[in-house]
Amino acid sequence: MIRERTSRHPTAVQLGVMVGHPPPPELRVGLHNWQQAPFNRWSFRHTRQVIPTANVSRGLRPVWELPKVTTALGDIRFDSAGGVEITLADFLNDSWTDGFIVLSNGSIAFEAYQNGMEPHSRHIAMSVSKSITSLVVGALVGKNLIDVNELVTRYVPELSGTAFDGATIQHLLDMTVANAWREDYFGDTTEFWRLDVACGWIPPRDGAAPTLFDFLKETRQDGQHGEEIAYSSLNPDLLGLIAERVADAPFPAVASRELWAPMGAEFDADLTVDPAGMAVADGGYCIALRDFARIGQLFLNGGAAKGHQVIPARWIDECRSAQRRPFHRTSYGADLPDARYHNQWWQLDGRTCAMGIHGQMIAIDHEAQVVVAFVSSQPQPNETHLRQEQLRIVAAVCEAASRSNKAGGRIEGSDGLSQGGGDPK
């Protein structure tokens, strides 16, 4: 079912962001403000109007159709992190959610859009992109084009003497490269802005590397590779570059060939590129909501879609086999104390997740056969309490689906009633 919902928070149109012919200067979106509230209410759905992007084509193959079933998921209630019982609708209205979808046994059980988001809208994925990049790398590993045990410098010899000297592809995948550069969104000493400059996500600044490749060459090692998780967006960006070199094609074309087209994506995707045209593989995918869900279903299916293998099943199994490692120089250890991380995917409470700042998430529950995806425009990069609420929703949806599967019926809400849904306005 599809629902157009009214959010408690003002929409981009209600705020007047990019409204008018032309919009007034104070409500225009550009590189200087697109990641900031309230401008992100518009820009996260119109990223290619702000930043250069490359097309990730779905090609001409048939769409992977997702059947629809009628459920009462909108009535599900759960205890919030504050101990108050709320409904799914309450959360969607209060959390700057732009789109929310649930697949149960491969069918769309619930689908909601807010803030002007539509089924064809391409919403920025932020760090969910890292997990998507992992799937592309997995396809290349399956073709013996990449060896995860090989040194990074075999593929990119220009990085000898940098933080990546002595690191393997597996270190990149697991975020265990001992890089002195720290990924921190806040604090007086944060240098996260340097990455944004290199990506082309904010205007150039004096003293900052102008491109991702220049930034990679400036890094320095701090410690031993493989000992701790030092979360860094540079790692998947480098994976994208390595994929380009082994496939001898731009990364967006590689992603199209290895994943987007064979998966049967419904819409093309966008991928932001830096000033030199290098893909921002760590956070730059812009994707329609149902294609977020298809990524999750592909993972749930062991890498298969429409009856054929897209990503090697062995790669999917490996992604789920994460071991506990300490987190280093990052808030994730405190925010997600039981989390495991491997091959650019999170393991949380028995589920596989892809997560990005400002409220982007794909959650996959193999036991319940459920995929849940959120796209959002939360005001702050890391809203810990909102992420906790998202995970509580995922747990409640999966519990309802498990009950339904055992009973052989439809997913029901807390009041036991099923509901239909109308077309979006």
CSV table of C-alpha atoms in Angstrom, one decimal:
chain,number,residue,atom,x,y,z
A,1,MET,CA,0.0,0.0,0.0
A,2,ILE,CA,1.1,3.6,-0.7
A,3,ARG,CA,0.4,6.4,1.6
A,4,GLU,CA,1.1,10.1,1.4
A,5,ARG,CA,1.4,11.3,5.0
A,6,THR,CA,1.5,14.7,6.6
A,7,SER,CA,4.6,15.3,8.7
A,8,ARG,CA,4.5,17.3,12.0
A,9,HIS,CA,7.6,19.0,10.7
A,10,PRO,CA,7.3,21.6,7.9
A,11,THR,CA,7.9,20.3,4.4
A,12,ALA,CA,10.4,22.0,2.1
A,13,VAL,CA,7.4,23.7,0.3
A,14,GLN,CA,6.0,24.9,3.6
A,15,LEU,CA,9.4,26.3,4.5
A,16,GLY,CA,9.6,28.0,1.2
A,17,VAL,CA,12.9,26.3,0.3
A,18,MET,CA,13.5,26.6,-3.4
A,19,VAL,CA,10.0,28.0,-3.9
A,20,GLY,CA,9.5,30.8,-6.3
A,21,HIS,CA,10.7,31.9,-9.8
A,22,PRO,CA,13.4,32.4,-8.8
A,23,PRO,CA,13.4,31.5,-5.0
A,24,PRO,CA,14.5,34.3,-2.7
A,25,PRO,CA,18.3,34.3,-1.9
A,26,GLU,CA,17.8,33.3,1.7
A,27,LEU,CA,15.8,30.2,0.7
A,28,ARG,CA,18.1,29.0,-2.1
A,29,VAL,CA,20.1,25.8,-1.8
A,30,GLY,CA,23.7,25.5,-2.8
A,31,LEU,CA,27.0,23.8,-1.8
A,32,HIS,CA,27.3,26.0,1.2
A,33,ASN,CA,24.0,24.9,2.9
A,34,TRP,CA,22.5,21.8,1.3
A,35,GLN,CA,23.5,19.5,4.1
A,36,GLN,CA,22.1,21.8,6.8
A,37,ALA,CA,18.5,22.0,8.1
A,38,PRO,CA,16.1,23.2,6.9
A,39,PHE,CA,17.6,23.2,3.4
A,40,ASN,CA,18.2,19.4,3.5
A,41,ARG,CA,14.4,18.9,3.4
A,42,TRP,CA,14.7,19.8,-0.3
A,43,SER,CA,18.2,18.9,-1.2
A,44,PHE,CA,18.2,15.3,-0.1
A,45,ARG,CA,15.6,14.7,-2.8
A,46,HIS,CA,17.2,17.0,-5.4
A,47,THR,CA,20.9,16.3,-4.9
A,48,ARG,CA,21.7,16.3,-8.6
A,49,GLN,CA,20.6,19.9,-8.8
A,50,VAL,CA,23.2,20.9,-6.3
A,51,ILE,CA,26.2,18.5,-6.9
A,52,PRO,CA,27.6,17.0,-10.1
A,53,THR,CA,26.3,13.4,-10.5
A,54,ALA,CA,26.8,10.5,-12.8
A,55,ASN,CA,24.0,8.2,-13.9
A,56,VAL,CA,23.8,4.6,-12.7
A,57,SER,CA,21.7,3.2,-15.4
A,58,ARG,CA,19.1,0.4,-14.8
A,59,GLY,CA,19.5,-0.5,-18.5
A,60,LEU,CA,16.8,-2.1,-20.5
A,61,ARG,CA,16.2,-5.3,-18.5
A,62,PRO,CA,12.8,-6.1,-16.9
A,63,VAL,CA,12.0,-4.5,-13.6
A,64,TRP,CA,12.1,-6.7,-10.6
A,65,GLU,CA,8.5,-6.4,-9.7
A,66,LEU,CA,7.5,-6.3,-6.1
A,67,PRO,CA,3.9,-7.5,-5.4
A,68,LYS,CA,1.8,-5.7,-2.9
A,69,VAL,CA,-0.1,-7.1,0.1
A,70,THR,CA,-2.6,-5.4,2.4
A,71,THR,CA,-1.5,-5.1,6.0
A,72,ALA,CA,-2.2,-3.0,9.1
A,73,LEU,CA,1.4,-2.1,9.8
A,74,GLY,CA,0.4,1.6,10.3
A,75,ASP,CA,-1.3,0.5,13.5
A,76,ILE,CA,1.7,-1.2,15.1
A,77,ARG,CA,2.7,0.2,18.4
A,78,PHE,CA,6.0,0.0,20.2
A,79,ASP,CA,7.7,1.5,23.2
A,80,SER,CA,9.9,4.4,22.3
A,81,ALA,CA,13.3,4.9,23.7
A,82,GLY,CA,11.7,7.3,26.2
A,83,GLY,CA,9.4,4.5,27.4
A,84,VAL,CA,6.2,5.9,25.8
A,85,GLU,CA,4.1,3.8,23.6
A,86,ILE,CA,3.8,5.3,20.1
A,87,THR,CA,2.6,4.1,16.7
A,88,LEU,CA,4.5,3.7,13.5
A,89,ALA,CA,2.5,6.7,12.1
A,90,ASP,CA,3.5,8.8,15.2
A,91,PHE,CA,7.2,8.1,14.5
A,92,LEU,CA,7.0,8.8,10.8
A,93,ASN,CA,5.2,12.1,11.4
A,94,ASP,CA,7.7,13.2,14.1
A,95,SER,CA,11.1,12.0,12.7
A,96,TRP,CA,11.7,13.9,9.5
A,97,THR,CA,11.1,10.7,7.6
A,98,ASP,CA,10.7,11.3,3.8
A,99,GLY,CA,10.0,7.7,2.8
A,100,PHE,CA,9.4,4.3,4.6
A,101,ILE,CA,8.9,0.9,3.1
A,102,VAL,CA,8.5,-2.6,4.4
A,103,LEU,CA,8.9,-5.8,2.3
A,104,SER,CA,7.5,-9.0,3.8
A,105,ASN,CA,8.3,-12.3,2.0
A,106,GLY,CA,9.3,-10.2,-1.0
A,107,SER,CA,6.1,-8.2,-1.2
A,108,ILE,CA,5.4,-4.5,-0.4
A,109,ALA,CA,3.6,-4.6,3.0
A,110,PHE,CA,3.7,-0.9,3.7
A,111,GLU,CA,4.9,2.2,1.8
A,112,ALA,CA,4.7,5.8,2.9
A,113,TYR,CA,5.9,9.1,1.5
A,114,GLN,CA,6.2,12.5,3.1
A,115,ASN,CA,7.7,15.9,2.4
A,116,GLY,CA,7.1,15.8,-1.3
A,117,MET,CA,8.9,12.4,-1.7
A,118,GLU,CA,7.4,10.3,-4.5
A,119,PRO,CA,8.0,6.8,-5.7
A,120,HIS,CA,10.3,8.0,-8.5
A,121,SER,CA,12.2,10.5,-6.3
A,122,ARG,CA,15.9,9.8,-5.8
A,123,HIS,CA,16.9,10.3,-2.2
A,124,ILE,CA,20.5,10.5,-1.1
A,125,ALA,CA,21.6,7.4,0.7
A,126,MET,CA,24.5,8.8,2.7
A,127,SER,CA,26.4,5.8,4.2
A,128,VAL,CA,23.9,3.3,3.0
A,129,SER,CA,26.0,3.8,-0.1
A,130,LYS,CA,28.9,2.0,1.6
A,131,SER,CA,27.0,-1.2,1.8
A,132,ILE,CA,25.9,-0.8,-1.9
A,133,THR,CA,29.5,-0.3,-2.9
A,134,SER,CA,30.3,-3.6,-1.0
A,135,LEU,CA,27.9,-5.5,-3.3
A,136,VAL,CA,29.6,-4.1,-6.4
A,137,VAL,CA,33.0,-5.1,-4.9
A,138,GLY,CA,31.5,-8.5,-4.1
A,139,ALA,CA,30.5,-9.0,-7.7
A,140,LEU,CA,34.1,-8.2,-8.8
A,141,VAL,CA,35.6,-10.5,-6.2
A,142,GLY,CA,33.3,-13.3,-7.6
A,143,LYS,CA,34.9,-12.7,-11.0
A,144,ASN,CA,38.4,-12.8,-9.6
A,145,LEU,CA,39.0,-9.2,-10.5
A,146,ILE,CA,39.7,-8.2,-6.9
A,147,ASP,CA,41.4,-10.3,-4.2
A,148,VAL,CA,40.4,-9.1,-0.7
A,149,ASN,CA,43.7,-10.4,0.7
A,150,GLU,CA,45.8,-8.4,-1.7
A,151,LEU,CA,47.5,-5.1,-0.7
A,152,VAL,CA,45.8,-1.9,-1.7
A,153,THR,CA,49.0,-0.6,-3.2
A,154,ARG,CA,48.9,-3.5,-5.8
A,155,TYR,CA,45.9,-1.7,-7.3
A,156,VAL,CA,46.8,1.9,-6.5
A,157,PRO,CA,50.6,2.1,-6.2
A,158,GLU,CA,50.4,5.9,-5.9
A,159,LEU,CA,49.3,5.3,-2.2
A,160,SER,CA,52.6,3.9,-1.1
A,161,GLY,CA,53.7,5.8,2.0
A,162,THR,CA,50.2,6.9,2.9
A,163,ALA,CA,47.8,5.5,5.5
A,164,PHE,CA,46.9,2.7,3.1
A,165,ASP,CA,50.5,1.4,2.7
A,166,GLY,CA,50.4,-2.2,4.0
A,167,ALA,CA,46.6,-2.3,4.2
A,168,THR,CA,44.7,-5.0,2.3
A,169,ILE,CA,41.3,-4.8,0.5
A,170,GLN,CA,39.8,-6.6,3.5
A,171,HIS,CA,41.1,-3.8,5.8
A,172,LEU,CA,39.2,-1.3,3.6
A,173,LEU,CA,36.0,-3.4,3.7
A,174,ASP,CA,36.2,-3.8,7.5
A,175,MET,CA,37.1,-0.2,8.3
A,176,THR,CA,40.3,-1.4,10.0
A,177,VAL,CA,42.8,0.7,8.2
A,178,ALA,CA,44.9,2.6,10.8
A,179,ASN,CA,44.3,6.1,9.3
A,180,ALA,CA,45.4,9.1,11.4
A,181,TRP,CA,42.5,11.1,9.8
A,182,ARG,CA,39.5,11.1,12.1
A,183,GLU,CA,35.9,11.0,10.9
A,184,ASP,CA,34.0,13.1,13.4
A,185,TYR,CA,31.0,15.4,12.5
A,186,PHE,CA,31.3,17.6,15.5
A,187,GLY,CA,33.9,19.1,17.8
A,188,ASP,CA,36.3,22.0,17.7
A,189,THR,CA,39.1,19.9,16.2
A,190,THR,CA,37.1,18.0,13.6
A,191,GLU,CA,38.5,17.9,10.1
A,192,PHE,CA,35.5,16.2,8.5
A,193,TRP,CA,35.1,19.3,6.3
A,194,ARG,CA,38.3,18.2,4.4
A,195,LEU,CA,36.5,15.1,3.1
A,196,ASP,CA,33.5,17.2,2.1
A,197,VAL,CA,35.8,19.6,0.1
A,198,ALA,CA,37.5,16.6,-1.6
A,199,CYS,CA,34.1,15.1,-2.5
A,200,GLY,CA,32.8,18.4,-3.9
A,201,TRP,CA,30.1,18.5,-1.3
A,202,ILE,CA,31.1,21.9,0.1
A,203,PRO,CA,32.9,24.8,-1.6
A,204,PRO,CA,36.8,24.7,-1.9
A,205,ARG,CA,38.8,25.9,1.0
A,206,ASP,CA,42.4,26.9,1.3
A,207,GLY,CA,44.6,24.1,2.5
A,208,ALA,CA,42.2,21.3,1.6
A,209,ALA,CA,42.8,18.7,-1.0
A,210,PRO,CA,40.7,19.5,-4.1
A,211,THR,CA,39.8,15.9,-5.0
A,212,LEU,CA,39.3,12.6,-3.3
A,213,PHE,CA,42.5,11.2,-4.9
A,214,ASP,CA,44.5,14.1,-3.6
A,215,PHE,CA,43.1,13.6,-0.1
A,216,LEU,CA,43.9,9.9,-0.2
A,217,LYS,CA,47.5,10.7,-1.0
A,218,GLU,CA,47.7,13.1,2.0
A,219,THR,CA,46.7,10.5,4.6
A,220,ARG,CA,49.1,9.0,7.2
A,221,GLN,CA,49.1,5.8,9.1
A,222,ASP,CA,48.5,5.7,12.9
A,223,GLY,CA,48.9,2.3,14.4
A,224,GLN,CA,48.5,-1.3,13.0
A,225,HIS,CA,46.0,-2.2,10.3
A,226,GLY,CA,43.4,-4.8,11.3
A,227,GLU,CA,43.3,-4.2,15.1
A,228,GLU,CA,40.4,-1.8,15.6
A,229,ILE,CA,37.5,-0.4,13.6
A,230,ALA,CA,38.4,3.2,12.6
A,231,TYR,CA,35.4,4.1,10.6
A,232,SER,CA,36.4,6.2,7.6
A,233,SER,CA,34.5,7.1,4.5
A,234,LEU,CA,37.8,7.2,2.6
A,235,ASN,CA,37.8,3.4,2.6
A,236,PRO,CA,34.8,2.8,0.4
A,237,ASP,CA,35.8,5.7,-1.8
A,238,LEU,CA,39.1,3.9,-2.4
A,239,LEU,CA,37.2,0.7,-3.0
A,240,GLY,CA,35.3,2.5,-5.8
A,241,LEU,CA,38.5,3.6,-7.3
A,242,ILE,CA,39.9,0.1,-7.2
A,243,ALA,CA,36.7,-1.2,-8.9
A,244,GLU,CA,37.3,1.4,-11.6
A,245,ARG,CA,40.8,0.2,-12.2
A,246,VAL,CA,40.1,-3.5,-12.4
A,247,ALA,CA,37.0,-3.0,-14.5
A,248,ASP,CA,38.6,-0.3,-16.7
A,249,ALA,CA,35.4,1.8,-16.5
A,250,PRO,CA,34.0,4.6,-14.4
A,251,PHE,CA,32.5,3.3,-11.1
A,252,PRO,CA,28.9,4.4,-11.9
A,253,ALA,CA,29.1,2.3,-15.1
A,254,VAL,CA,30.6,-0.6,-13.1
A,255,ALA,CA,27.8,-0.3,-10.5
A,256,SER,CA,25.2,-0.3,-13.3
A,257,ARG,CA,26.7,-3.4,-15.0
A,258,GLU,CA,27.3,-5.5,-11.9
A,259,LEU,CA,24.4,-4.5,-9.7
A,260,TRP,CA,21.8,-2.0,-10.9
A,261,ALA,CA,20.8,-3.5,-14.3
A,262,PRO,CA,21.0,-7.2,-13.4
A,263,MET,CA,19.1,-6.6,-10.1
A,264,GLY,CA,16.2,-5.1,-12.1
A,265,ALA,CA,16.1,-1.7,-10.4
A,266,GLU,CA,13.0,0.2,-11.2
A,267,PHE,CA,14.7,3.6,-11.7
A,268,ASP,CA,18.2,4.8,-12.6
A,269,ALA,CA,20.2,6.0,-9.7
A,270,ASP,CA,22.5,9.0,-9.4
A,271,LEU,CA,26.0,8.9,-7.9
A,272,THR,CA,27.7,12.2,-6.9
A,273,VAL,CA,31.2,12.7,-8.3
A,274,ASP,CA,34.1,14.8,-7.1
A,275,PRO,CA,35.7,17.7,-9.1
A,276,ALA,CA,37.8,15.1,-11.0
A,277,GLY,CA,34.9,12.9,-11.7
A,278,MET,CA,35.7,10.2,-9.1
A,279,ALA,CA,32.6,8.6,-7.6
A,280,VAL,CA,31.8,9.4,-4.0
A,281,ALA,CA,31.2,5.7,-3.3
A,282,ASP,CA,30.9,6.3,0.5
A,283,GLY,CA,27.7,8.3,0.5
A,284,GLY,CA,26.7,9.7,-2.9
A,285,TYR,CA,24.1,7.2,-4.2
A,286,CYS,CA,20.7,8.8,-4.8
A,287,ILE,CA,18.0,6.2,-5.1
A,288,ALA,CA,14.3,5.7,-5.3
A,289,LEU,CA,12.7,4.2,-2.1
A,290,ARG,CA,11.6,0.9,-3.7
A,291,ASP,CA,15.1,0.4,-5.0
A,292,PHE,CA,16.4,0.8,-1.5
A,293,ALA,CA,14.1,-2.0,-0.6
A,294,ARG,CA,15.3,-4.1,-3.6
A,295,ILE,CA,18.8,-3.9,-2.4
A,296,GLY,CA,17.7,-5.3,1.0
A,297,GLN,CA,15.7,-8.0,-0.7
A,298,LEU,CA,18.6,-8.9,-2.9
A,299,PHE,CA,20.7,-9.4,0.3
A,300,LEU,CA,17.9,-11.4,1.9
A,301,ASN,CA,17.8,-13.6,-1.2
A,302,GLY,CA,21.5,-14.4,-0.9
A,303,GLY,CA,22.4,-12.2,-3.8
A,304,ALA,CA,19.7,-13.4,-6.1
A,305,ALA,CA,17.0,-11.4,-8.0
A,306,LYS,CA,14.3,-12.6,-10.4
A,307,GLY,CA,15.6,-16.1,-10.3
A,308,HIS,CA,19.2,-15.4,-11.1
A,309,GLN,CA,22.4,-14.8,-9.1
A,310,VAL,CA,23.5,-11.1,-9.2
A,311,ILE,CA,26.0,-11.1,-6.3
A,312,PRO,CA,27.7,-14.3,-5.3
A,313,ALA,CA,25.9,-16.0,-2.4
A,314,ARG,CA,29.3,-16.6,-0.8
A,315,TRP,CA,29.8,-12.8,-0.6
A,316,ILE,CA,26.5,-12.3,1.1
A,317,ASP,CA,27.2,-15.1,3.6
A,318,GLU,CA,30.6,-13.5,4.3
A,319,CYS,CA,29.0,-10.1,5.0
A,320,ARG,CA,26.9,-11.7,7.7
A,321,SER,CA,29.8,-13.3,9.5
A,322,ALA,CA,31.0,-10.2,11.3
A,323,GLN,CA,33.1,-10.7,14.4
A,324,ARG,CA,33.2,-8.3,17.3
A,325,ARG,CA,36.0,-5.7,17.2
A,326,PRO,CA,36.6,-2.6,19.2
A,327,PHE,CA,35.6,0.7,17.7
A,328,HIS,CA,38.4,3.3,17.5
A,329,ARG,CA,38.0,7.1,17.4
A,330,THR,CA,34.3,7.1,16.7
A,331,SER,CA,31.0,7.5,18.5
A,332,TYR,CA,29.6,4.3,17.1
A,333,GLY,CA,31.1,2.2,19.9
A,334,ALA,CA,29.1,4.1,22.5
A,335,ASP,CA,25.9,4.5,20.3
A,336,LEU,CA,25.9,0.9,19.1
A,337,PRO,CA,27.7,-1.1,21.8
A,338,ASP,CA,26.6,-4.5,20.5
A,339,ALA,CA,27.2,-3.8,16.8
A,340,ARG,CA,29.5,-5.8,14.6
A,341,TYR,CA,30.8,-4.6,11.3
A,342,HIS,CA,32.2,-6.5,8.3
A,343,ASN,CA,32.4,-5.9,4.5
A,344,GLN,CA,30.7,-2.5,4.9
A,345,TRP,CA,27.6,-4.0,6.5
A,346,TRP,CA,26.4,-3.7,10.1
A,347,GLN,CA,25.1,-6.6,12.2
A,348,LEU,CA,22.7,-5.5,14.9
A,349,ASP,CA,20.4,-7.6,17.1
A,350,GLY,CA,20.6,-10.5,14.6
A,351,ARG,CA,19.8,-8.3,11.7
A,352,THR,CA,21.9,-7.0,8.8
A,353,CYS,CA,21.8,-3.2,8.4
A,354,ALA,CA,23.1,-0.4,6.1
A,355,MET,CA,23.0,2.9,7.9
A,356,GLY,CA,23.6,6.5,6.9
A,357,ILE,CA,23.6,9.9,8.6
A,358,HIS,CA,20.4,12.0,8.8
A,359,GLY,CA,18.3,8.9,9.1
A,360,GLN,CA,19.0,6.6,6.1
A,361,MET,CA,18.6,2.9,6.8
A,362,ILE,CA,18.0,-0.6,5.3
A,363,ALA,CA,17.4,-3.4,7.8
A,364,ILE,CA,17.2,-7.0,6.8
A,365,ASP,CA,15.8,-9.8,9.0
A,366,HIS,CA,16.4,-13.3,7.6
A,367,GLU,CA,14.3,-15.1,10.2
A,368,ALA,CA,11.2,-12.9,9.7
A,369,GLN,CA,11.9,-12.5,5.9
A,370,VAL,CA,11.5,-8.7,6.2
A,371,VAL,CA,13.2,-5.7,4.7
A,372,VAL,CA,12.7,-2.3,6.2
A,373,ALA,CA,14.0,0.9,4.6
A,374,PHE,CA,13.9,4.6,5.8
A,375,VAL,CA,15.0,7.7,3.9
A,376,SER,CA,15.0,10.9,6.0
A,377,SER,CA,16.1,14.5,6.2
A,378,GLN,CA,16.8,14.7,9.9
A,379,PRO,CA,18.4,18.0,11.0
A,380,GLN,CA,21.5,16.6,12.6
A,381,PRO,CA,23.9,13.9,11.1
A,382,ASN,CA,23.7,11.6,14.1
A,383,GLU,CA,20.4,11.7,16.0
A,384,THR,CA,21.1,8.7,18.3
A,385,HIS,CA,17.6,8.6,19.8
A,386,LEU,CA,16.0,8.6,16.3
A,387,ARG,CA,18.2,5.8,15.2
A,388,GLN,CA,17.2,3.8,18.3
A,389,GLU,CA,13.6,4.5,17.5
A,390,GLN,CA,14.1,3.3,13.9
A,391,LEU,CA,15.6,0.0,15.2
A,392,ARG,CA,12.7,-0.4,17.6
A,393,ILE,CA,10.3,0.0,14.7
A,394,VAL,CA,12.3,-2.6,12.7
A,395,ALA,CA,12.0,-5.0,15.7
A,396,ALA,CA,8.2,-4.4,16.0
A,397,VAL,CA,7.7,-4.9,12.3
A,398,CYS,CA,9.7,-8.1,12.3
A,399,GLU,CA,7.9,-9.5,15.3
A,400,ALA,CA,4.6,-8.9,13.6
A,401,ALA,CA,5.8,-10.5,10.4
A,402,SER,CA,7.0,-13.5,12.3
A,403,ARG,CA,3.6,-14.0,13.9
A,404,SER,CA,2.0,-13.6,10.6
A,405,ASN,CA,4.3,-16.1,8.9
A,406,LYS,CA,3.6,-18.7,11.7
A,407,ALA,CA,-0.2,-18.1,11.4
A,408,GLY,CA,-0.1,-18.1,7.6
A,409,GLY,CA,-1.9,-14.8,7.4
A,410,ARG,CA,-1.4,-11.1,6.9
A,411,ILE,CA,0.7,-8.7,9.0
A,412,GLU,CA,-1.6,-7.1,11.6
A,413,GLY,CA,-1.3,-4.1,13.8
A,414,SER,CA,-1.7,-4.0,17.5
A,415,ASP,CA,-5.5,-3.9,17.2
A,416,GLY,CA,-5.6,-6.9,14.9
A,417,LEU,CA,-7.2,-5.1,12.0
A,418,SER,CA,-6.1,-5.0,8.4
A,419,GLN,CA,-6.1,-1.8,6.4
A,420,GLY,CA,-6.1,-1.0,2.7
A,421,GLY,CA,-4.2,1.9,1.3
A,422,GLY,CA,-4.9,4.5,-1.4
A,423,ASP,CA,-2.8,6.0,-4.2
A,424,PRO,CA,-0.5,8.9,-3.3
A,425,LYS,CA,-1.8,12.4,-3.8
